[in-house]
PDB file of C-alpha atoms in Angstrom:
ATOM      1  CA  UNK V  18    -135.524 -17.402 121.888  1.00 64.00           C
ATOM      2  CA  UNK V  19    -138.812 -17.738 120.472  1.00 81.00           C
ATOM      3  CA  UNK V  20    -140.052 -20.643 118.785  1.00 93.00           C
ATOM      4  CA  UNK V  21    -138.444 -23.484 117.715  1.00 97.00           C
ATOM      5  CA  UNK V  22    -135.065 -24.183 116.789  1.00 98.00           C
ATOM      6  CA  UNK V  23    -133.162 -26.809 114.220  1.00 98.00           C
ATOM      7  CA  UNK V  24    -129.926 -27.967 114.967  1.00 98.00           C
ATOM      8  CA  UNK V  25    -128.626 -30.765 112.202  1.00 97.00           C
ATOM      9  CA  UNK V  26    -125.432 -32.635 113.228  1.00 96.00           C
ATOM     10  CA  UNK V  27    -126.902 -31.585 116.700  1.00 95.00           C
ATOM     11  CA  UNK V  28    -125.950 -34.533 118.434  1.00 95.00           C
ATOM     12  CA  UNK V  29    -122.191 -34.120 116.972  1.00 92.00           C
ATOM     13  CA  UNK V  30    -119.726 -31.863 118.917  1.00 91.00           C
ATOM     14  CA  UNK V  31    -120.063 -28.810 117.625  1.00 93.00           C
ATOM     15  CA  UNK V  32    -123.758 -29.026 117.012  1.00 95.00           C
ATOM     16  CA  UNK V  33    -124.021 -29.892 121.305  1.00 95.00           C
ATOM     17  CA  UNK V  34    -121.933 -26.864 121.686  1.00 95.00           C
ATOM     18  CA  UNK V  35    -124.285 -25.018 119.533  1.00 97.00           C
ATOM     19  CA  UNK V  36    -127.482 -26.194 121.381  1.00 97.00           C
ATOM     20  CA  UNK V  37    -125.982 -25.758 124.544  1.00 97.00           C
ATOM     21  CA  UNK V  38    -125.154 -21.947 124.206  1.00 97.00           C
ATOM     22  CA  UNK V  39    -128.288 -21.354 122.297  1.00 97.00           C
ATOM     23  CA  UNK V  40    -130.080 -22.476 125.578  1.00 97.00           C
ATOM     24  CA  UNK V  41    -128.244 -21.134 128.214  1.00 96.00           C
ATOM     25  CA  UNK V  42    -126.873 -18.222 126.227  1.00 95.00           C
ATOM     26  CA  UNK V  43    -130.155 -17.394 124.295  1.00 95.00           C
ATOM     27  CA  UNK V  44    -132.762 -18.212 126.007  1.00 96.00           C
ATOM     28  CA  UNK V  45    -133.913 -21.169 123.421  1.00 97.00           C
ATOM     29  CA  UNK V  46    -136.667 -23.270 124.962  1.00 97.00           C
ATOM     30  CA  UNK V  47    -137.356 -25.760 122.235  1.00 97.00           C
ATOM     31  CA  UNK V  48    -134.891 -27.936 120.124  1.00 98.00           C
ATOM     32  CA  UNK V  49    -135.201 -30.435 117.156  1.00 98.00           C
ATOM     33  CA  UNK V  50    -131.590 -31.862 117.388  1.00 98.00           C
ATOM     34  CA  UNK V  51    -130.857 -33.585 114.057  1.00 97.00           C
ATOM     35  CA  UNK V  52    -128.686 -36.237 113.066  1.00 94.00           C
ATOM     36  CA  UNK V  53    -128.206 -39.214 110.520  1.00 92.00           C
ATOM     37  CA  UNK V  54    -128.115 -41.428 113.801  1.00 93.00           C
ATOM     38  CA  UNK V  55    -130.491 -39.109 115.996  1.00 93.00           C
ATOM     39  CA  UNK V  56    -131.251 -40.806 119.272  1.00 94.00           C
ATOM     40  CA  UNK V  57    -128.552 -43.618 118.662  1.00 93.00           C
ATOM     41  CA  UNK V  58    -125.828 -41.353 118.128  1.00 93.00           C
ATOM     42  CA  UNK V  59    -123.733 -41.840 120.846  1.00 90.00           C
ATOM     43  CA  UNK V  60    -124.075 -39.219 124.041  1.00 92.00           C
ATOM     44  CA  UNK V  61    -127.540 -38.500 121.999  1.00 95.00           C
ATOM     45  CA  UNK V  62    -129.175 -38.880 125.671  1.00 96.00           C
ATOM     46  CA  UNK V  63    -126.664 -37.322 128.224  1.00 96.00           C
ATOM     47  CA  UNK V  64    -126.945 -34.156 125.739  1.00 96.00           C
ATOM     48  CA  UNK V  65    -130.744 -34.317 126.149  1.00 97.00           C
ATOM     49  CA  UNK V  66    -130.771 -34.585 129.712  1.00 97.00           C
ATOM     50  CA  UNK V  67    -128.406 -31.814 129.930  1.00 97.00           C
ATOM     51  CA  UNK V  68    -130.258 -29.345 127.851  1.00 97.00           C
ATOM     52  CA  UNK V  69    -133.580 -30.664 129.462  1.00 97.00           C
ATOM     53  CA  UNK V  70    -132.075 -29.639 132.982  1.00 97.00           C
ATOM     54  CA  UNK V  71    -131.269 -26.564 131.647  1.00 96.00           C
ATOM     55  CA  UNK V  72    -135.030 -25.490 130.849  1.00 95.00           C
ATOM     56  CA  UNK V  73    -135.333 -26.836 126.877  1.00 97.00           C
ATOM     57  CA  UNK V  74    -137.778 -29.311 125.205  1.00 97.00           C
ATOM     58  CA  UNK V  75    -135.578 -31.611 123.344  1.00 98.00           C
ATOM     59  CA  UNK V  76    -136.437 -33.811 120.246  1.00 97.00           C
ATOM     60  CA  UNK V  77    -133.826 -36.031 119.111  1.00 97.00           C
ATOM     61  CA  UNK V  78    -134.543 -37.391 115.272  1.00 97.00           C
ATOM     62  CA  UNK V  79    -133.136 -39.307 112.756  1.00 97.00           C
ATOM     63  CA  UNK V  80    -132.538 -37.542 109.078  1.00 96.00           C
ATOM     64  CA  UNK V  81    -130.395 -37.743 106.317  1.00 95.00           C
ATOM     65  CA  UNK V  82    -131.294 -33.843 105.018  1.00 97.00           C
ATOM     66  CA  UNK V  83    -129.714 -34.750 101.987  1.00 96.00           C
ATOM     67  CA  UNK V  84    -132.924 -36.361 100.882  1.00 97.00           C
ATOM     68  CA  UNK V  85    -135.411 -33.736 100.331  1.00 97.00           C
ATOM     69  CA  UNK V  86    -137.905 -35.649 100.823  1.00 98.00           C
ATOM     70  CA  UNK V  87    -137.185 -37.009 104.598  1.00 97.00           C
ATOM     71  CA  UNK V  88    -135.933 -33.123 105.089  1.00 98.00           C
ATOM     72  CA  UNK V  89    -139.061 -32.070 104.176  1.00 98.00           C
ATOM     73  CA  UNK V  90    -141.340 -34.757 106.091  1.00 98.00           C
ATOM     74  CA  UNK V  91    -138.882 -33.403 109.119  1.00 98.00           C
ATOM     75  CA  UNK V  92    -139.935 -29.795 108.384  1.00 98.00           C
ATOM     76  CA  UNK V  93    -143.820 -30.549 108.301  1.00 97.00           C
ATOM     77  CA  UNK V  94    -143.701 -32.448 111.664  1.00 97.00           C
ATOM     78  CA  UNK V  95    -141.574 -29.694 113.329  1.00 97.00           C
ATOM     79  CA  UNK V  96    -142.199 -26.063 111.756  1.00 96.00           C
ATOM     80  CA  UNK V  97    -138.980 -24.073 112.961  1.00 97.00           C
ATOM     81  CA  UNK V  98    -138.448 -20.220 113.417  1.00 97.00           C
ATOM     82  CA  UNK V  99    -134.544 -20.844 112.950  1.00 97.00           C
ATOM     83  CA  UNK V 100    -132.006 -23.074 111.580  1.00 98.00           C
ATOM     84  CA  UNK V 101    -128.195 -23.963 112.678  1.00 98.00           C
ATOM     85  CA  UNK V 102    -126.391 -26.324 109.985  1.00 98.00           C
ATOM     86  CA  UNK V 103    -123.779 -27.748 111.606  1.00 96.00           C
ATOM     87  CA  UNK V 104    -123.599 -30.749 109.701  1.00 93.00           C
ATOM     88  CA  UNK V 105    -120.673 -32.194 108.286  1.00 89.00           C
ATOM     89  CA  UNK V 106    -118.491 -35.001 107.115  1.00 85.00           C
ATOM     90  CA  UNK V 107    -114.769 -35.501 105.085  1.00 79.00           C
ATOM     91  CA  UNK V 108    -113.637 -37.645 102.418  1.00 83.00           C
ATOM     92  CA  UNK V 109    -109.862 -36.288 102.046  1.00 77.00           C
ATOM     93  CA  UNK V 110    -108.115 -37.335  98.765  1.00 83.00           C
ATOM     94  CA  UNK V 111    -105.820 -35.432  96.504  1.00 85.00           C
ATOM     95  CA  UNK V 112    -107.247 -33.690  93.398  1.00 83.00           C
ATOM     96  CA  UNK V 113    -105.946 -36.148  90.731  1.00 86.00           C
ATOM     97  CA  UNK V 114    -107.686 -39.075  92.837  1.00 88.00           C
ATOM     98  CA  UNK V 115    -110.851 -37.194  94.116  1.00 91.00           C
ATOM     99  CA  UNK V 116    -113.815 -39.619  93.042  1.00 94.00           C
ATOM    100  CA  UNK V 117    -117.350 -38.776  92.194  1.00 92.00           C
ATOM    101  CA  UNK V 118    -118.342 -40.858  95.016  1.00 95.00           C
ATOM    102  CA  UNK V 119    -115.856 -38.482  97.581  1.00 93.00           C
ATOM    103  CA  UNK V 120    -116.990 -35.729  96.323  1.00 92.00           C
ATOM    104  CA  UNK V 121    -121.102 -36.638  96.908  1.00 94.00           C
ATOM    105  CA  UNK V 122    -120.343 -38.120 100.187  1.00 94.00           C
ATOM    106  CA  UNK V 123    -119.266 -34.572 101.156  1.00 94.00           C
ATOM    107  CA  UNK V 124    -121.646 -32.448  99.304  1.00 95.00           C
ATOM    108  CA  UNK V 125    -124.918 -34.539 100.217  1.00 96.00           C
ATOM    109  CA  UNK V 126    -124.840 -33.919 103.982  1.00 95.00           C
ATOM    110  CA  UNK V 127    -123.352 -30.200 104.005  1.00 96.00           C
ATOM    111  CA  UNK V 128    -124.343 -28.496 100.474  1.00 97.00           C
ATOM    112  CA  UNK V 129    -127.345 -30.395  99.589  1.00 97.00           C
ATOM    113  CA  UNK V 130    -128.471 -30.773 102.895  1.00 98.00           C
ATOM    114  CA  UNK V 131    -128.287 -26.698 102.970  1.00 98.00           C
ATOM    115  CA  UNK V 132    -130.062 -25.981  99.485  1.00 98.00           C
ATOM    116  CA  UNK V 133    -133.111 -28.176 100.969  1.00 98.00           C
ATOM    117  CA  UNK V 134    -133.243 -26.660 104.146  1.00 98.00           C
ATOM    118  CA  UNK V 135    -133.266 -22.939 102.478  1.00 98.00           C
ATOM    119  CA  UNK V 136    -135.867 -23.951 100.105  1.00 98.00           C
ATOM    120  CA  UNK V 137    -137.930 -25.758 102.053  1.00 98.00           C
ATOM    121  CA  UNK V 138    -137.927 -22.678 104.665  1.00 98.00           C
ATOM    122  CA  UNK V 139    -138.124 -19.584 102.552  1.00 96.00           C
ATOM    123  CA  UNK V 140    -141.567 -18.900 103.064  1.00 95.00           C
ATOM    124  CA  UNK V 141    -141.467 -19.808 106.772  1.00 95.00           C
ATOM    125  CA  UNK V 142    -140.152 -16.461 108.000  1.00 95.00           C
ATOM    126  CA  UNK V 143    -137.387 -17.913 109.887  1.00 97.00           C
ATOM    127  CA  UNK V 144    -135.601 -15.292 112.517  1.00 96.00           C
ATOM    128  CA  UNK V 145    -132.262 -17.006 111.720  1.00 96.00           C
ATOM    129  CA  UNK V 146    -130.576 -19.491 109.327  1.00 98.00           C
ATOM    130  CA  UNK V 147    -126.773 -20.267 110.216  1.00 98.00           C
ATOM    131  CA  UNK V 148    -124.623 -22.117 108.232  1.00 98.00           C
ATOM    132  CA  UNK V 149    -121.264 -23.776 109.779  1.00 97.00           C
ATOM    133  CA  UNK V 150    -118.879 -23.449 106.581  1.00 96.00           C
ATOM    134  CA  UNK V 151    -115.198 -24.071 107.336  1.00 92.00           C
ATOM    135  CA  UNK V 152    -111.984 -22.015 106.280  1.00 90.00           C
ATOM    136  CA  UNK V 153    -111.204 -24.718 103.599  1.00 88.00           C
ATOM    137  CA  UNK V 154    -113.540 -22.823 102.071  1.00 90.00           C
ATOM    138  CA  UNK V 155    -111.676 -19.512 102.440  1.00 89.00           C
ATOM    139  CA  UNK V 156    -108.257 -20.778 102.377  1.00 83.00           C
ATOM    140  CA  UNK V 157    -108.356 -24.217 101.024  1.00 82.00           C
ATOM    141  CA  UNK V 158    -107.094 -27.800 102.542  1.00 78.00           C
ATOM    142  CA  UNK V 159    -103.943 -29.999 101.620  1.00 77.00           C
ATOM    143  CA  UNK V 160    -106.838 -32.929  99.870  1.00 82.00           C
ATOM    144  CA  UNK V 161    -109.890 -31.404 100.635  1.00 84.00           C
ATOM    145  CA  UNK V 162    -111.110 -30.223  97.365  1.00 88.00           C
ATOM    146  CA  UNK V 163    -114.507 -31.655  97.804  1.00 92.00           C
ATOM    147  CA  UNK V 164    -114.749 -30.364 101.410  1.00 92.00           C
ATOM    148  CA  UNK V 165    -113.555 -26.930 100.347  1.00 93.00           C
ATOM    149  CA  UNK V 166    -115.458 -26.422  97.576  1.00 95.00           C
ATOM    150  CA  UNK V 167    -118.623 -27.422  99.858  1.00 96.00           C
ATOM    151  CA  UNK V 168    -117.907 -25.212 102.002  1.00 96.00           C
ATOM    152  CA  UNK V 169    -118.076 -22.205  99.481  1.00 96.00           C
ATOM    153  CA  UNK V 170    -121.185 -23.306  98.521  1.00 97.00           C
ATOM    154  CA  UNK V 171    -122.466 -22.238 102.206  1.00 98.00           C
ATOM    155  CA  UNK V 172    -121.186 -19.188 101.979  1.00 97.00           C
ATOM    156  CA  UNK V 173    -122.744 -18.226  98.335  1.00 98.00           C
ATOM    157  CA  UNK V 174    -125.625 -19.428  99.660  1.00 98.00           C
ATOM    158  CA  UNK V 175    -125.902 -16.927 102.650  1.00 98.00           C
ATOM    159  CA  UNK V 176    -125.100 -14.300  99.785  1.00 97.00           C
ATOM    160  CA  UNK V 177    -127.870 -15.385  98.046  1.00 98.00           C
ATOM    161  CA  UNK V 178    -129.957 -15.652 100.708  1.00 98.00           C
ATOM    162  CA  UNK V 179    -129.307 -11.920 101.460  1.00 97.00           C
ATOM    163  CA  UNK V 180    -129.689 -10.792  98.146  1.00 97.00           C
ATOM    164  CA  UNK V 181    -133.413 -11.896  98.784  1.00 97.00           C
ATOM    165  CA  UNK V 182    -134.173 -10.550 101.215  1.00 96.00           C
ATOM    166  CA  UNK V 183    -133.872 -13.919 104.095  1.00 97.00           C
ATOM    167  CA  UNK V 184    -131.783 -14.304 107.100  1.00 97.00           C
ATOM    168  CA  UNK V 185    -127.999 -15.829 106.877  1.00 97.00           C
ATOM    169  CA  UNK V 186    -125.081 -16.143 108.727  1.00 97.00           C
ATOM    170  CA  UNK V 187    -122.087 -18.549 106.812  1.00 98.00           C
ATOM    171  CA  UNK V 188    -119.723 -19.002 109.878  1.00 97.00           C
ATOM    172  CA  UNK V 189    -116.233 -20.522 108.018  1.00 96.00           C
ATOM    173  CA  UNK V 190    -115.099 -22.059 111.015  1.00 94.00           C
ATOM    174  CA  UNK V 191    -111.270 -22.368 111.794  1.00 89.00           C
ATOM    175  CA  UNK V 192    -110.068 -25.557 113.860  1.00 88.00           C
ATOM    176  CA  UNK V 193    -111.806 -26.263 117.045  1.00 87.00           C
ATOM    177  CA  UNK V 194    -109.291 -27.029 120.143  1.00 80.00           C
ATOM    178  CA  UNK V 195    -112.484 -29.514 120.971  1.00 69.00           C
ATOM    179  CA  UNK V 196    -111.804 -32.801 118.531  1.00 59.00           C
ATOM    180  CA  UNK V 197    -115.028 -33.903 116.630  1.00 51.00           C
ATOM    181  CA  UNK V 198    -115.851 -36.121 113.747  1.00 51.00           C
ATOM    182  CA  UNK V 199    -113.802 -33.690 111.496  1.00 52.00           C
ATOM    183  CA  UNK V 200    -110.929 -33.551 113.379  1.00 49.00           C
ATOM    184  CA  UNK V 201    -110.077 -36.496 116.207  1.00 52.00           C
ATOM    185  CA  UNK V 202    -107.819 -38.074 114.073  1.00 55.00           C
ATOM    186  CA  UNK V 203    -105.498 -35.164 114.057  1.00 50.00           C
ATOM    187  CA  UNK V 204    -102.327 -36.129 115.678  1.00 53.00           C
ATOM    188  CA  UNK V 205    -100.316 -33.860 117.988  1.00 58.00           C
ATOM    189  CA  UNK V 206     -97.623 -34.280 114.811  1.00 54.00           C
ATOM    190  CA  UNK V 207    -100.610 -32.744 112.766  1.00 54.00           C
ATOM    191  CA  UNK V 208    -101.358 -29.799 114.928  1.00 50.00           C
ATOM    192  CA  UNK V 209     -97.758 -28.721 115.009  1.00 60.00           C
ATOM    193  CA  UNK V 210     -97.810 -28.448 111.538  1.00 59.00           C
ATOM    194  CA  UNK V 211    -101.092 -26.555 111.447  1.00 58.00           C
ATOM    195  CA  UNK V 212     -99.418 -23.986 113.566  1.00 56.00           C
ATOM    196  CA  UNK V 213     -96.722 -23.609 111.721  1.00 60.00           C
ATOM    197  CA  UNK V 214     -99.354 -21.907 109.099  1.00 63.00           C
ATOM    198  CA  UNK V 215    -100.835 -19.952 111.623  1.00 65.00           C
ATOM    199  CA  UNK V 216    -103.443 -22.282 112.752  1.00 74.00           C
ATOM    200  CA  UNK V 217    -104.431 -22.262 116.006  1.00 83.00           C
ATOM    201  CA  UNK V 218    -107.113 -24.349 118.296  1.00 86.00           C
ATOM    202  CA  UNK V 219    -110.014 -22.560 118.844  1.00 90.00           C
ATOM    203  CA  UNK V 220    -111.269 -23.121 122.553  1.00 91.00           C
ATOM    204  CA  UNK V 221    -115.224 -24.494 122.574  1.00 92.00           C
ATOM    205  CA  UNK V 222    -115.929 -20.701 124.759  1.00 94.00           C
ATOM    206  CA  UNK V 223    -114.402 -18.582 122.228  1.00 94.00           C
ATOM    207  CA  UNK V 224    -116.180 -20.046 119.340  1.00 95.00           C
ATOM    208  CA  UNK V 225    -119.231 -19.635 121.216  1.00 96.00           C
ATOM    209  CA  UNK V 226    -118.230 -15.836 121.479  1.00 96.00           C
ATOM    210  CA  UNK V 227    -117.354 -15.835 118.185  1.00 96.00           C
ATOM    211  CA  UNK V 228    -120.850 -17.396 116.772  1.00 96.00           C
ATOM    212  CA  UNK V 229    -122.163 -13.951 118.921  1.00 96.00           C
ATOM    213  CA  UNK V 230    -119.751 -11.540 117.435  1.00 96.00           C
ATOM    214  CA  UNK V 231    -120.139 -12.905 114.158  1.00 94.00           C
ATOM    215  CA  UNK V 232    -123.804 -12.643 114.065  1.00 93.00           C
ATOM    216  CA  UNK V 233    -123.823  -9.210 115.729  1.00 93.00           C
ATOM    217  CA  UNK V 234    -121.783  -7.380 112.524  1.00 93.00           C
ATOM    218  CA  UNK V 235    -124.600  -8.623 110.558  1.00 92.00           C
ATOM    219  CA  UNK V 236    -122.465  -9.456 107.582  1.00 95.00           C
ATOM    220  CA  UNK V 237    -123.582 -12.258 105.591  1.00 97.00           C
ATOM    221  CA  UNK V 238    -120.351 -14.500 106.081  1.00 97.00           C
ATOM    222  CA  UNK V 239    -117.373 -14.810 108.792  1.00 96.00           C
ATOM    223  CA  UNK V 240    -114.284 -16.311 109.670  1.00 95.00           C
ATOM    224  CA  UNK V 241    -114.215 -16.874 112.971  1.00 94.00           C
ATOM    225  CA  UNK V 242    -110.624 -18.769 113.375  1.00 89.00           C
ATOM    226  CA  UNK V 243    -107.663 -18.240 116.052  1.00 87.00           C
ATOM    227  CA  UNK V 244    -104.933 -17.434 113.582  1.00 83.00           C
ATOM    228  CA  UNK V 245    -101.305 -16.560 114.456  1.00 80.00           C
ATOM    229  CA  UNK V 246     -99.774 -14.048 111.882  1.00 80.00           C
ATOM    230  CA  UNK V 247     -96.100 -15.089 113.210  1.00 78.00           C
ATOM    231  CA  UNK V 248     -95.370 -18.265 111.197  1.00 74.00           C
ATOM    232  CA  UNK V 249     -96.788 -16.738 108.071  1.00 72.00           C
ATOM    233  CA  UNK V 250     -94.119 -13.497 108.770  1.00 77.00           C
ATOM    234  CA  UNK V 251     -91.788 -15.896 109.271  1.00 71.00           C
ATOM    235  CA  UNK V 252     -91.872 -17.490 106.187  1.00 68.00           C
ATOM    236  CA  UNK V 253     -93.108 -14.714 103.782  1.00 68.00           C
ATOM    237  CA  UNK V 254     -92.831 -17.213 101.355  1.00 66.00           C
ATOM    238  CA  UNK V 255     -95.793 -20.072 102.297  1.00 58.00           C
TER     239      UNK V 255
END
């Protein structure tokens, strides 16, 4: 609860979640909520005024933390004690048609977004650095090479991070019941078929639990997913 906090993507879904729970849950009493929109991202104000109400200082800004040089002009105006990456985006395409450009579009605001952030930080003596990974990373995605393999960069970087001696959490995130950039076109044909592997939604209050329980084992990466063993039994053979 002391000092300030980062958020990126924290005028997206998951990143309001985040900031919400981190207030009312944590105690956090100052935000920097980042986004490639910031204040014109849409709800950017209702989320402000909510967290406001709830006893936090608020600053909505607009960054593409891919750049290292806007992340770190974003840094030097707002020295943080902790950072939450829950920025994200997809560029789904099959292997054999995966393009350079899909596969930056990805990387830029997830990977390389994360490598500035923990460089730019490392002598800052943050409490807490959290990085929102995703299962793809774990257990790979029907045409989401790119996304995947971003995704395993998060969690080698919390390894790393260990292994000197900072603060890291990689949370590889199973789907969220909540839809989001990532997921709102997902159809009720494609959650059927998610279930039949196992995959389950994940309600916003249990991944909130989970961010807790994650944290708490102090290991340096987590899957925190509602899986259903079942389907898989079912079909030894998937």
């Amino acid at each position: 609860a002391e000092g300030t906090v980062l958020v990126t993507g924290g005028l997206g879904t998951l990143g309001g979640l985040t900031a919400r729970h981190l207030v009312a849950r944590h105690g956090v009493r100052e935000l920097v909520l980042a986004g490639r929109r910031g204040p014109a991202t849409p709800g950017a104000d209702a989320l402000c005024r909510e967290l406001t109400e709830l006893g936090a200082r608020v600053t909505a800004v607009a960054c593409d933390l891919g750049d290292r040089e806007a992340a770190a002009e974003l840094l030097a105006a707002h020295p943080v004690k902790a950072v939450v990456h829950t920025a994200g985006v997809l560029d789904d395409a099959v292997l054999e048609s995966l393009t350079p450009e899909q596969v930056d579009a990805v990387f830029r605001p997830k990977a390389e977004a994360a490598r500035h952030l923990h460089e730019l930080t490392a002598a800052s003596g943050l409490t807490a650095f959290v990085l929102f990974s995703a299962a793809a990373g774990t257990f790979g995605g029907p045409g989401q090479g790119n996304y995947a393999a971003a995704n395993a960069y998060l969690d080698a970087l919390a390894q790393h991070r260990r292994a000197a001696g900072l603060p890291a959490t990689s949370l590889a995130w199973g789907l969220w019941a909540e839809a989001s950039g990532l997921t709102e076109h997902l159809a009720d044909a494609d959650l059927r078929r998610l279930a039949r592997g196992g995959v389950l939604p994940l309600a916003s209050e249990d991944g909130m639990a989970l961010f807790d329980a994650a944290r708490a084992t102090g290991a340096a990466t987590a899957v925190p997913a509602a899986l259903d063993p079942a389907p898989l039994r079912a079909h030894p053979d998937r």
